[in-house]
XYZ file of C-alpha atoms in Angstrom:
580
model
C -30.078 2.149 22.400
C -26.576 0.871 22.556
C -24.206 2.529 25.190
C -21.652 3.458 22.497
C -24.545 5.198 20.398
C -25.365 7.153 23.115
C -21.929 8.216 23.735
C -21.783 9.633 20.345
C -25.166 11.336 20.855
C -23.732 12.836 24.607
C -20.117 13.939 22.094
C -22.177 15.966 20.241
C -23.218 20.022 21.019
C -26.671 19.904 18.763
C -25.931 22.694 16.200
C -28.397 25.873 17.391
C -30.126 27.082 14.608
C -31.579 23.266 13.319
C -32.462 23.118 16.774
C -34.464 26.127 17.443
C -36.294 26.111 14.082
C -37.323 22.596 15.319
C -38.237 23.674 18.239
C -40.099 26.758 16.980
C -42.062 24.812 14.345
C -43.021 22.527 17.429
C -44.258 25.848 19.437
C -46.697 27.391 16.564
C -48.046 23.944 15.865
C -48.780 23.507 19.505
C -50.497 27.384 19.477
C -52.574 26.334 16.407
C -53.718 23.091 18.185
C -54.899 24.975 21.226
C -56.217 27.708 19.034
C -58.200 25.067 16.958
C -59.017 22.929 20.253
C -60.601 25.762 21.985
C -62.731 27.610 19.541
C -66.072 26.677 19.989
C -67.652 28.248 16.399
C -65.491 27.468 13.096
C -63.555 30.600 11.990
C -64.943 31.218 8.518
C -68.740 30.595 8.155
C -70.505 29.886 4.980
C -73.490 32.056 4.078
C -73.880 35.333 1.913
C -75.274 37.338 4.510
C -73.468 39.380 6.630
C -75.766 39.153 9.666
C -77.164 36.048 11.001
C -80.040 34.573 8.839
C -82.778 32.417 10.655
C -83.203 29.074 8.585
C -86.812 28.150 7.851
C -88.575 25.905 10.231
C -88.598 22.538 9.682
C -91.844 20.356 8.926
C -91.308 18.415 12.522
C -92.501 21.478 14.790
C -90.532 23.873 17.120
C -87.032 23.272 17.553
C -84.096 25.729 18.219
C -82.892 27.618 15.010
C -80.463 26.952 13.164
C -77.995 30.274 11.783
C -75.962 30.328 8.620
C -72.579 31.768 9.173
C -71.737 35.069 6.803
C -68.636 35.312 4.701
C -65.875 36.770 6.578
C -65.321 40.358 6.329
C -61.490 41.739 5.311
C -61.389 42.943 8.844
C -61.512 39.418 10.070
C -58.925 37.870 7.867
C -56.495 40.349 8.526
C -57.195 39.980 12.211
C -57.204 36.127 12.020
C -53.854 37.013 9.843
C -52.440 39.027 12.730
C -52.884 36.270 14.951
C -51.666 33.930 13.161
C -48.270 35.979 12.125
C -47.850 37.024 16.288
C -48.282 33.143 17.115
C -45.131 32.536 14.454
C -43.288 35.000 15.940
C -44.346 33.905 19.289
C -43.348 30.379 18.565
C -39.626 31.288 16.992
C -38.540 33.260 19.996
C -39.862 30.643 22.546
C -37.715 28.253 20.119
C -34.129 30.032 19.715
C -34.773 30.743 23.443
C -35.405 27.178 23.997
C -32.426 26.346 21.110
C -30.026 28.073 22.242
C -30.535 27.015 25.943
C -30.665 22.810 25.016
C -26.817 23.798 22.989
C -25.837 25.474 26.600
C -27.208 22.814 28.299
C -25.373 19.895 25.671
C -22.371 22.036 25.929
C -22.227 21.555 29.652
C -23.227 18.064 29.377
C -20.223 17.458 27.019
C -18.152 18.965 29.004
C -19.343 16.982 32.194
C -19.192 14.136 30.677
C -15.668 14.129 29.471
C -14.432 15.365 32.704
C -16.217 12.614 34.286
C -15.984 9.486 31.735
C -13.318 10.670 29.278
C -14.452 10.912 25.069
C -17.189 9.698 23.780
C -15.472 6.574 23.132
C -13.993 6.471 26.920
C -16.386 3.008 27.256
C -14.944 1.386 23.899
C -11.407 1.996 25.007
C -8.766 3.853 27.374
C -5.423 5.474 26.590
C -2.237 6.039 28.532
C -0.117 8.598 26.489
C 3.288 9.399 27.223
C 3.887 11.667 30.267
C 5.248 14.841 29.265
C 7.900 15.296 31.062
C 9.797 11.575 29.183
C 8.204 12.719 25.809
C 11.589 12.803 24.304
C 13.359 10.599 26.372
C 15.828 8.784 23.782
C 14.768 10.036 21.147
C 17.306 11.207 18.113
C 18.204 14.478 16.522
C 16.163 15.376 13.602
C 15.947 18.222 11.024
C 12.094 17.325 10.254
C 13.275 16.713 6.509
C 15.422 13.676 5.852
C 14.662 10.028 5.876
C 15.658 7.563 8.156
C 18.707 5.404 6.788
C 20.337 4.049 9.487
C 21.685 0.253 9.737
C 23.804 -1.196 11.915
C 27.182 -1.680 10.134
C 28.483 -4.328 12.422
C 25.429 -5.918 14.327
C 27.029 -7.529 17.109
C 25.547 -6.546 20.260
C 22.235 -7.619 21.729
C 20.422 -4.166 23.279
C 17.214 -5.725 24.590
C 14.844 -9.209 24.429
C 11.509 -9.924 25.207
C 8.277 -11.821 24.376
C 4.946 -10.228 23.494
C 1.777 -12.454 23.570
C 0.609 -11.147 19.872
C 2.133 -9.616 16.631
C 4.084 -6.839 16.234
C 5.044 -3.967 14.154
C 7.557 -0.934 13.213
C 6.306 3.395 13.358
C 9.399 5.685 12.463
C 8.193 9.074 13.425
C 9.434 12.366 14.062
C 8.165 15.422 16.166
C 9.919 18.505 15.884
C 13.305 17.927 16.377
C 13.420 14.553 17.463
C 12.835 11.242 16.252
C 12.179 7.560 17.144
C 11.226 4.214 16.306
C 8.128 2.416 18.393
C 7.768 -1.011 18.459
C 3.594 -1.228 18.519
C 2.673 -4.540 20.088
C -0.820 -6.206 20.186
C -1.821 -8.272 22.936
C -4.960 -9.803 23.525
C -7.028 -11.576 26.496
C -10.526 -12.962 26.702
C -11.332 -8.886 28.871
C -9.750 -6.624 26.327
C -7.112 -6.075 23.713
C -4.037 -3.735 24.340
C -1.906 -1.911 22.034
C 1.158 -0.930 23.232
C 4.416 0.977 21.899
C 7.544 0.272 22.700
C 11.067 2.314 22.438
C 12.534 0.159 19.469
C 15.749 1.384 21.282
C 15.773 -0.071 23.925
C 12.439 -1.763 24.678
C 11.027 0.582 27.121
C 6.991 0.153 27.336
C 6.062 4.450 26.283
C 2.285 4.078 25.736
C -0.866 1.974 26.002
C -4.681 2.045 24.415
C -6.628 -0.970 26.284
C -9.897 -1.922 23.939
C -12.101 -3.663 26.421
C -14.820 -6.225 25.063
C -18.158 -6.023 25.324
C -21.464 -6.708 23.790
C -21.552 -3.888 21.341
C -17.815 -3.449 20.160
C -14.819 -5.168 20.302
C -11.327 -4.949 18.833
C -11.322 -5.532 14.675
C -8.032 -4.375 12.995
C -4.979 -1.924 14.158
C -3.246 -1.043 11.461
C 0.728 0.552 11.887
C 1.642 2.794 9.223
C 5.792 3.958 8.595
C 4.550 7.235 9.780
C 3.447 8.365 12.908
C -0.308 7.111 13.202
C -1.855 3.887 14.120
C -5.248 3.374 13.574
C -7.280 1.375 15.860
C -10.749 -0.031 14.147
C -13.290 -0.933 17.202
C -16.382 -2.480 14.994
C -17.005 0.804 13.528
C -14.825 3.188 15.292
C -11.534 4.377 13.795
C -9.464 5.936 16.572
C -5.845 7.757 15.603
C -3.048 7.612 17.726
C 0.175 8.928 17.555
C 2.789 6.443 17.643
C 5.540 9.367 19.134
C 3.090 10.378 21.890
C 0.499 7.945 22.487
C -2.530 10.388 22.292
C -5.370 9.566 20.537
C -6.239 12.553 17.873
C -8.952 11.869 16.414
C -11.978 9.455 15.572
C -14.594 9.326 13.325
C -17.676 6.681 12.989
C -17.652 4.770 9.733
C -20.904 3.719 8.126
C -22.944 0.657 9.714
C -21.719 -2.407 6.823
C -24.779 -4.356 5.394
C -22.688 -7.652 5.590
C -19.157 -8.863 7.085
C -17.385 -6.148 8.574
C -14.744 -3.108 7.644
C -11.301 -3.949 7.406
C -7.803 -1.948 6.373
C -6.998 -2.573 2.394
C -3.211 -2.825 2.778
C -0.155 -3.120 -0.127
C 0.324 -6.891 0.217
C -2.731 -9.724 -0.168
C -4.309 -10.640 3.114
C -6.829 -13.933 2.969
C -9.452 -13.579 5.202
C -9.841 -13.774 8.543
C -7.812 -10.685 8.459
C -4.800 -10.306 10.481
C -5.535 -8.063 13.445
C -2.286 -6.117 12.896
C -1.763 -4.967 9.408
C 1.353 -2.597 8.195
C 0.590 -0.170 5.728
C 3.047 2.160 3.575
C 4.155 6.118 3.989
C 0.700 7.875 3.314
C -1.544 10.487 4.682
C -4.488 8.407 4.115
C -5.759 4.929 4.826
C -8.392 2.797 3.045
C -11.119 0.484 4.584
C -13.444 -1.794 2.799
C -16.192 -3.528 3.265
C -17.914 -6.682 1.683
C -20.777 -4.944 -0.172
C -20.445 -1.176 1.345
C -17.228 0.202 -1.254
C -14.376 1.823 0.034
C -13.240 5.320 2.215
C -10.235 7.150 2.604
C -9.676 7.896 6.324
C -7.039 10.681 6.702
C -4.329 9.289 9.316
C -3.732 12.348 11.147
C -7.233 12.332 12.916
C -9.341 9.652 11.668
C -11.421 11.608 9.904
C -13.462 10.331 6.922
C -12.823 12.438 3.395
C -13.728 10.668 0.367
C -15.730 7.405 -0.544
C -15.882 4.828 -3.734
C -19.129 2.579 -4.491
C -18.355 -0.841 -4.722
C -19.068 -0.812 -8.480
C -18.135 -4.341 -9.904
C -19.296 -6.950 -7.289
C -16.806 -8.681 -4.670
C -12.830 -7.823 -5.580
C -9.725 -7.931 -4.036
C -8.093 -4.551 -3.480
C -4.586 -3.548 -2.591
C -3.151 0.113 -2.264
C 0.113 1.955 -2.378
C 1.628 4.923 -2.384
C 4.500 6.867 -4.469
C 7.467 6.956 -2.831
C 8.079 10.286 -3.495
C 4.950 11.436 -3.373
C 2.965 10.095 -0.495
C -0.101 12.338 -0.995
C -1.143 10.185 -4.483
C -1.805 6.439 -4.277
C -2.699 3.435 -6.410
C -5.408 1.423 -5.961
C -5.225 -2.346 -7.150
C -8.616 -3.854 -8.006
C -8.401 -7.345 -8.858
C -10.783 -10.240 -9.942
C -13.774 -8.059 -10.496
C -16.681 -9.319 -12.327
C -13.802 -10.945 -14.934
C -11.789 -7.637 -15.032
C -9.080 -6.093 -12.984
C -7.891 -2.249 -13.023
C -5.424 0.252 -11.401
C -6.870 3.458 -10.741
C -5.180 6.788 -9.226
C -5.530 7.790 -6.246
C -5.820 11.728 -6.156
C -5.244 13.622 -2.278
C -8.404 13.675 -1.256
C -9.784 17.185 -0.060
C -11.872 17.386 3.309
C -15.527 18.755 2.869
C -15.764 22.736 3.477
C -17.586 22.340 6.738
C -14.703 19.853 7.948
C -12.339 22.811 7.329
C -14.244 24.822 9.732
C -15.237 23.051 12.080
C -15.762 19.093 13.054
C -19.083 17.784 12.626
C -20.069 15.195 15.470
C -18.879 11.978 15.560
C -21.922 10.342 14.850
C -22.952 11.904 11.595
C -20.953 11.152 8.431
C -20.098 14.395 6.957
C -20.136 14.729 2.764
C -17.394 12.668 1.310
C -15.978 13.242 -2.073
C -15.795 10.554 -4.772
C -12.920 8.693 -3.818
C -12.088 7.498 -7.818
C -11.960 10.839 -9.040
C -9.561 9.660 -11.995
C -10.048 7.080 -14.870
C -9.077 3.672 -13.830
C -6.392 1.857 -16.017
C -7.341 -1.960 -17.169
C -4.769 -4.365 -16.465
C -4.300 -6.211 -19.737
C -5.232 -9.435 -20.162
C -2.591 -12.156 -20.735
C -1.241 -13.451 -24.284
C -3.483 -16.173 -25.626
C -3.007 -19.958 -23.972
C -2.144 -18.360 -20.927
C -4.480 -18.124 -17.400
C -3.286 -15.174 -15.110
C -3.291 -15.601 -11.001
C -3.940 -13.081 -8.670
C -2.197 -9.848 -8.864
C -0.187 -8.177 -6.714
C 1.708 -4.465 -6.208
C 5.303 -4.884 -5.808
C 6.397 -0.990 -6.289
C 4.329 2.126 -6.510
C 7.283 4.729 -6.789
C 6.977 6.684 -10.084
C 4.764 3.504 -11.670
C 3.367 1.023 -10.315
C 4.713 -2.682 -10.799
C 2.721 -5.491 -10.818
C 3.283 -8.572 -10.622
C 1.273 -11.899 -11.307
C 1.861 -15.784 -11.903
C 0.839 -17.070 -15.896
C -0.315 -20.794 -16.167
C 0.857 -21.159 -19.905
C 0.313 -24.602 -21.398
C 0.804 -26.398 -17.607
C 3.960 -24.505 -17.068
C 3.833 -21.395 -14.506
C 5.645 -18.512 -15.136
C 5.944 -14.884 -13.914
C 4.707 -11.764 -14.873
C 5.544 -8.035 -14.642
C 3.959 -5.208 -16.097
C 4.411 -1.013 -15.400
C 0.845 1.006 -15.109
C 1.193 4.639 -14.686
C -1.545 7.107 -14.923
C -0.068 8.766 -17.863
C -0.808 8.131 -22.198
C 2.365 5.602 -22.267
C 0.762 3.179 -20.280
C -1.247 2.010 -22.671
C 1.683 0.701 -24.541
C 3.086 -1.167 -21.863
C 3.481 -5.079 -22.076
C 3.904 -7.528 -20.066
C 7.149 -9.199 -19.004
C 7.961 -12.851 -18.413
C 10.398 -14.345 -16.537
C 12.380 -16.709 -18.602
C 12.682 -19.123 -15.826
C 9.119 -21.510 -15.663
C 8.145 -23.161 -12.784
C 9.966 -20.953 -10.250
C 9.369 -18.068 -7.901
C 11.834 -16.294 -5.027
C 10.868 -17.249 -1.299
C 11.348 -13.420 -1.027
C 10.728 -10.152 -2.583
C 11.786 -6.648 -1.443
C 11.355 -3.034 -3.234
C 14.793 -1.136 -2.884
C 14.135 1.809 -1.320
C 16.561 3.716 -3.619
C 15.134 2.507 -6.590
C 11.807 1.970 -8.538
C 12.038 -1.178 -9.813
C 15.220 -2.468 -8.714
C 13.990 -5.614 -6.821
C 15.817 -7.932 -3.809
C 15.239 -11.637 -4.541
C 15.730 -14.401 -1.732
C 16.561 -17.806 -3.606
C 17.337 -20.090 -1.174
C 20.420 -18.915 0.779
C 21.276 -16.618 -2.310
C 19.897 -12.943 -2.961
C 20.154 -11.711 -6.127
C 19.229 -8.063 -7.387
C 16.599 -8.433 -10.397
C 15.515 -5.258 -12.693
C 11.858 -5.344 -11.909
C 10.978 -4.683 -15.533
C 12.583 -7.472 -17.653
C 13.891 -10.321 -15.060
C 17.602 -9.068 -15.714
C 19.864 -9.959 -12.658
C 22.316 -7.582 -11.511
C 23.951 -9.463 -8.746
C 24.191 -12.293 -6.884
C 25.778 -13.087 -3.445
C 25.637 -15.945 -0.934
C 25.438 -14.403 2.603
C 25.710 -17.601 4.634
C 25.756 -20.835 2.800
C 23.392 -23.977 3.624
C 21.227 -20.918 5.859
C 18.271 -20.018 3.381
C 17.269 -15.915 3.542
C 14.488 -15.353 5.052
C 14.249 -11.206 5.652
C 15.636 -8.116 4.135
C 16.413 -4.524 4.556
C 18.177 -1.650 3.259
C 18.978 1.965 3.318
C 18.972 4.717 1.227
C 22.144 6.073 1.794
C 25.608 6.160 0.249
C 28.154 5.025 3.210
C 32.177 5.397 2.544
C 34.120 2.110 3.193
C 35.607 2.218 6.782
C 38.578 0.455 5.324
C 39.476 3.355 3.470
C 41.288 1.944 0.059
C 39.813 1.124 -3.011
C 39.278 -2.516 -3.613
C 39.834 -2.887 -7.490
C 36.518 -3.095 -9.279
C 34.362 -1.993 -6.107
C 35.000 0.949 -4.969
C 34.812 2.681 -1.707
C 31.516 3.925 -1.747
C 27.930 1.743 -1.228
C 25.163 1.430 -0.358
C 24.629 -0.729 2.897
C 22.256 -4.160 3.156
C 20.617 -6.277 5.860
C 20.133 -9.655 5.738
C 18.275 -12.001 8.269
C 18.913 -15.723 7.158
C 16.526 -18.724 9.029
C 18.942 -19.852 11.536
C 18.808 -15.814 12.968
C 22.189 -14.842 11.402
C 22.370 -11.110 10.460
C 24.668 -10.552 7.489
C 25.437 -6.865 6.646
C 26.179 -6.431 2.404
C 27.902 -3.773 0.747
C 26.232 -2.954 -2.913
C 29.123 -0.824 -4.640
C 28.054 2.498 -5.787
C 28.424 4.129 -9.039
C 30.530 0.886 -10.495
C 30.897 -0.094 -13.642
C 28.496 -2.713 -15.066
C 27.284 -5.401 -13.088
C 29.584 -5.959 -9.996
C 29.599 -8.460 -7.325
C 28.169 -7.187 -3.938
C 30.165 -8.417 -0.667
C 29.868 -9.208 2.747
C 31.163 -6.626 5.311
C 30.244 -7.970 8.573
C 28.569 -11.377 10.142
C 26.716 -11.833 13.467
C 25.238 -14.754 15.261
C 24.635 -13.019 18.389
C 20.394 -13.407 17.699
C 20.717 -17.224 16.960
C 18.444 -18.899 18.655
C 15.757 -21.772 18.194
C 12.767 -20.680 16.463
C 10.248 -22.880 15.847
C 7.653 -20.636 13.917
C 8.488 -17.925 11.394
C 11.241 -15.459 11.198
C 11.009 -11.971 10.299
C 13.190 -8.788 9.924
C 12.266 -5.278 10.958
C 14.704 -1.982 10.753
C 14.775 0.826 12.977
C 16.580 2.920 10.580
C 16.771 6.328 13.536
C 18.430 4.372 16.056
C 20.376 2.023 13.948
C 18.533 -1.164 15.390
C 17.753 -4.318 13.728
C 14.695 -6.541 15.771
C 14.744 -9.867 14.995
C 11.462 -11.699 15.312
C 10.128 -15.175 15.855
C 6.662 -15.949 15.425
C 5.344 -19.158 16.738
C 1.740 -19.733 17.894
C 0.633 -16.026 17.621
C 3.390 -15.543 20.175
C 6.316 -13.293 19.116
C 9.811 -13.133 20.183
C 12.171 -10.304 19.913
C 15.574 -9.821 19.991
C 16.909 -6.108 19.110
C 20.577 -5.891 18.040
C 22.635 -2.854 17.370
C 25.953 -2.170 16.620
């Protein structure tokens, strides 16, 4: 047996009353076997007599005689019967006596065991949580309610720099009264795979979970989501771990797959071999699939499995999201199935009864509840003349947008379309964009807004109606320096300058730019003006330009105010954290 599968055998106090009516079943057959083995004359004889009758001699001559056995009497069944009923009895107290001691006896085991090796995954992997006494070190003042908005208005000073030898990502999290943003680093080496999270603040190193490989298990996925969990996929093994404190919470064991191997279905396409660090939007539940095995909902909080889906139309591409506003209810995207593509609801899964109670061990997958409890919407098909491409979620705030490139007559266009759950959405159409042959180097969902869509053109950003192309501004943050990340907040902010520019207005709403030469460009989108107005610059910084050879990127830390800039080359990434 594999040393993990015994681990999750040792994890596990065997419940007491399977185990003592196995036991006692085990007893009484044993007493019947001895009973059977040792009785030399059979216990029901066959004759009508009820005294021994001497069978006629043979022909042959003398020879010892032979008796015919008499019908047993009442008296002898009900003795046999009382024998039989005291061996039962017999056998069930030996085996709750026997039950309950082997669940004292695992209990103590457990317990040894974890004292003296850690969890039942201690040989998979090993965690260094925060010590308690710098749990809130830097952290900022929260009410437990609001969202994180903050941007720096005027990013001009550099707080921290450093290289990591593997991707990154961003957790915003909260805990009580306090807040903070973790940088969660992967590293990797040819002994084991660490994940690590960093104070986006400053940089400090908080926490650590080291993966070691071996044999049986080694590192497959880690998925960051914007809330507080990351989940850590060893082969089959989903640990939880709180991005605020480093602990791990939970785990559960997913089902063995029957080919390829189970990997985190995120809200943007992934082309396999999967990334091993994946970013994943505000939920309470993450989705894994697997080639030929369907999909499950693992609840974030602790890892632990709660509802499943049967791969039901061959080999598809799936992508998930979640409302906005309502986190609990997702969408799931399937796409190029069997010829036919759907959206299907998402409905907050509900943990099995006995998971309420009490947790099952780790290796035995409880009862899972269909995970497609809702009809599934069709995507319609494209007008006639035209091919469709693969689709993809851009929004899932109150609807959920899709978006998809049309091959119509050789020229390629873009597509939109709005699937809800609700009767109207069958009366939705598709919308294309009226410009063929072109598509945005960048797209980004406003947070303040359902469809209300960021475009990066070059070195020009325009904002774009998701739902009929329409542009609603367009500004130039740096010219000749094409735009290559985005963020926003949202969050009204007051002009510092305090006047009313004529046809602005002193309210907006504030946005980041990261452009390819590392120039951050804060924009000002007016608030509550009148028709379409121009959106302006309020502040320029080169003070994270540097050579980058690879690929830029742009991540928020919207607690502490912090923008990192990144620069991927070679799996190696580059940081450079800038504040106001």
């Amino acid at each position: 047996m594999p040393p993990d599968e015994w681990h999750r055998v040792y994890a596990a106090a065997p419940p007491a009353a399977p185990l003592a009516c196995s036991l006692a079943a085990a007893v009484v057959l044993a007493l019947c076997v001895v009973m059977l083995v040792r009785r030399q004359r059979p216990w029901v004889a066959l004759g009508p007599d009820l005294d021994p009758v001497p069978a006629p001699a043979t022909a042959t001559g003398s020879g010892p005689q032979e008796y015919e056995r008499p019908y047993a009497t009442g008296a002898t069944l009900r003795r046999h019967a009382r024998r039989a009923m005291a061996a039962g009895v017999a056998g069930v107290l030996v085996g709750g006596l026997l039950g309950a001691g082997a669940t004292f006896g695992a209990s103590g085991l457990q317990r040894e065991r974890r004292e003296a090796l850690g969890p039942w995954w201690g040989q998979l992997a090993g965690s260094v949580p925060v010590p308690e006494d710098r749990l809130d070190e830097g952290a900022a003042e929260w009410d437990g309610k609001s969202h994180f908005v903050r941007l720096p208005d005027r990013p001009e000073r550099v707080a921290w720099q450093r290289g990591f030898k593997g991707p990154v990502a961003l957790s915003m999290c909260g805990r009580g009264e306090r807040a903070r943003g973790t940088l969660v680093a992967l590293e990797e080496s040819s002994r084991h795979s660490v994940i690590v999270g960093h104070d986006a603040r400053d940089g400090t190193r908080r926490w650590s979970v080291t993966v070691r490989r071996q044999d049986t298990a080694e590192l497959s996925q880690v998925a960051v989501g914007e809330g507080c969990t990351v989940l850590v996929l060893i082969g089959t093994v989903v640990l939880a771990v709180d991005a605020y404190t480093g602990k791990v919470e939970g785990s559960s064991v997913l089902p063995q797959a029957r080919h390829g191997a189970w990997h985190f279905i995120t809200p943007a396409p992934e082309k396999y071999p999967w990334p091993r660090l994946v970013s994943l939007s505000d939920a309470e539940y993450a989705h894994l699939t697997a080639w030929d095995d369907g999909i499950v909902a693992v609840r974030r909080s602790d890892a632990e499995l709660v509802a499943w889906a049967d791969r039901r139309y061959g080999s598809c591409t799936h992508l998930v999201d979640y409302y906005r506003n309502e986190p609990e209810s997702g969408q799931l995207l399937m796409d190029d199935c069997a010829g036919r593509s759907a959206v299907a609801v998402l409905p907050e899964p509900e943990a099995p009864e006995e998971l309420r109670k009490e947790r099952p061990p780790a290796y035995r997958l409880p009862p899972l509840q269909p995970l497609l409890a809702h009809a599934e919407m069709p995507v319609p098909a494209p007008p006639r003349g035209c091919r469709s491409g693969p689709l993809r979620i851009l929004s899932a705030s109150v609807t959920t947008l899709v978006e998809t490139e049309w091959d119509c007559a050789g020229k390629a266009y873009r597509a939109r379309i709005s699937l809800s759950d609700s009767d109207s959405a069958r009366f939705q159409r598709w919308a294309k964009s009226p410009v063929a042959d072109a598509a945005p180097d960048v797209t980004f969902v406003r947070s303040g807004g359902v469809h209300h869509l960021l475009e990066a053109w070059g070195d020009t950003v325009k904002m774009v109606d998701g739902d009929n192309f329409d542009v609603w501004w367009t500004v130039v943050p740096r010219r000749g320096d094409p735009v290559v990340g985005l963020a926003d907040s949202d969050v009204i902010v007051r002009d510092r300058r305090g006047q009313r520019d004529a046809g602005r207005g002193d309210l907006y709403q504030p946005i980041l730019v990261l452009t390819r030469s590392g120039t951050l460009v804060a924009l000002a989108d007016p608030y509550e003006a009148e028709g379409k107005q121009r959106v302006r610059v309020t502040a320029s910084s080169d003070v994270a330009r540097q050579p980058c050879a690879g690929k830029r990127g742009l991540l928020a830390d919207k607690i502490s105010g912090t923008a990192l800039v990144l620069c991927t080359t070679k799996g190696r990434t580059h940081v450079t954290a800038v504040t106001d």
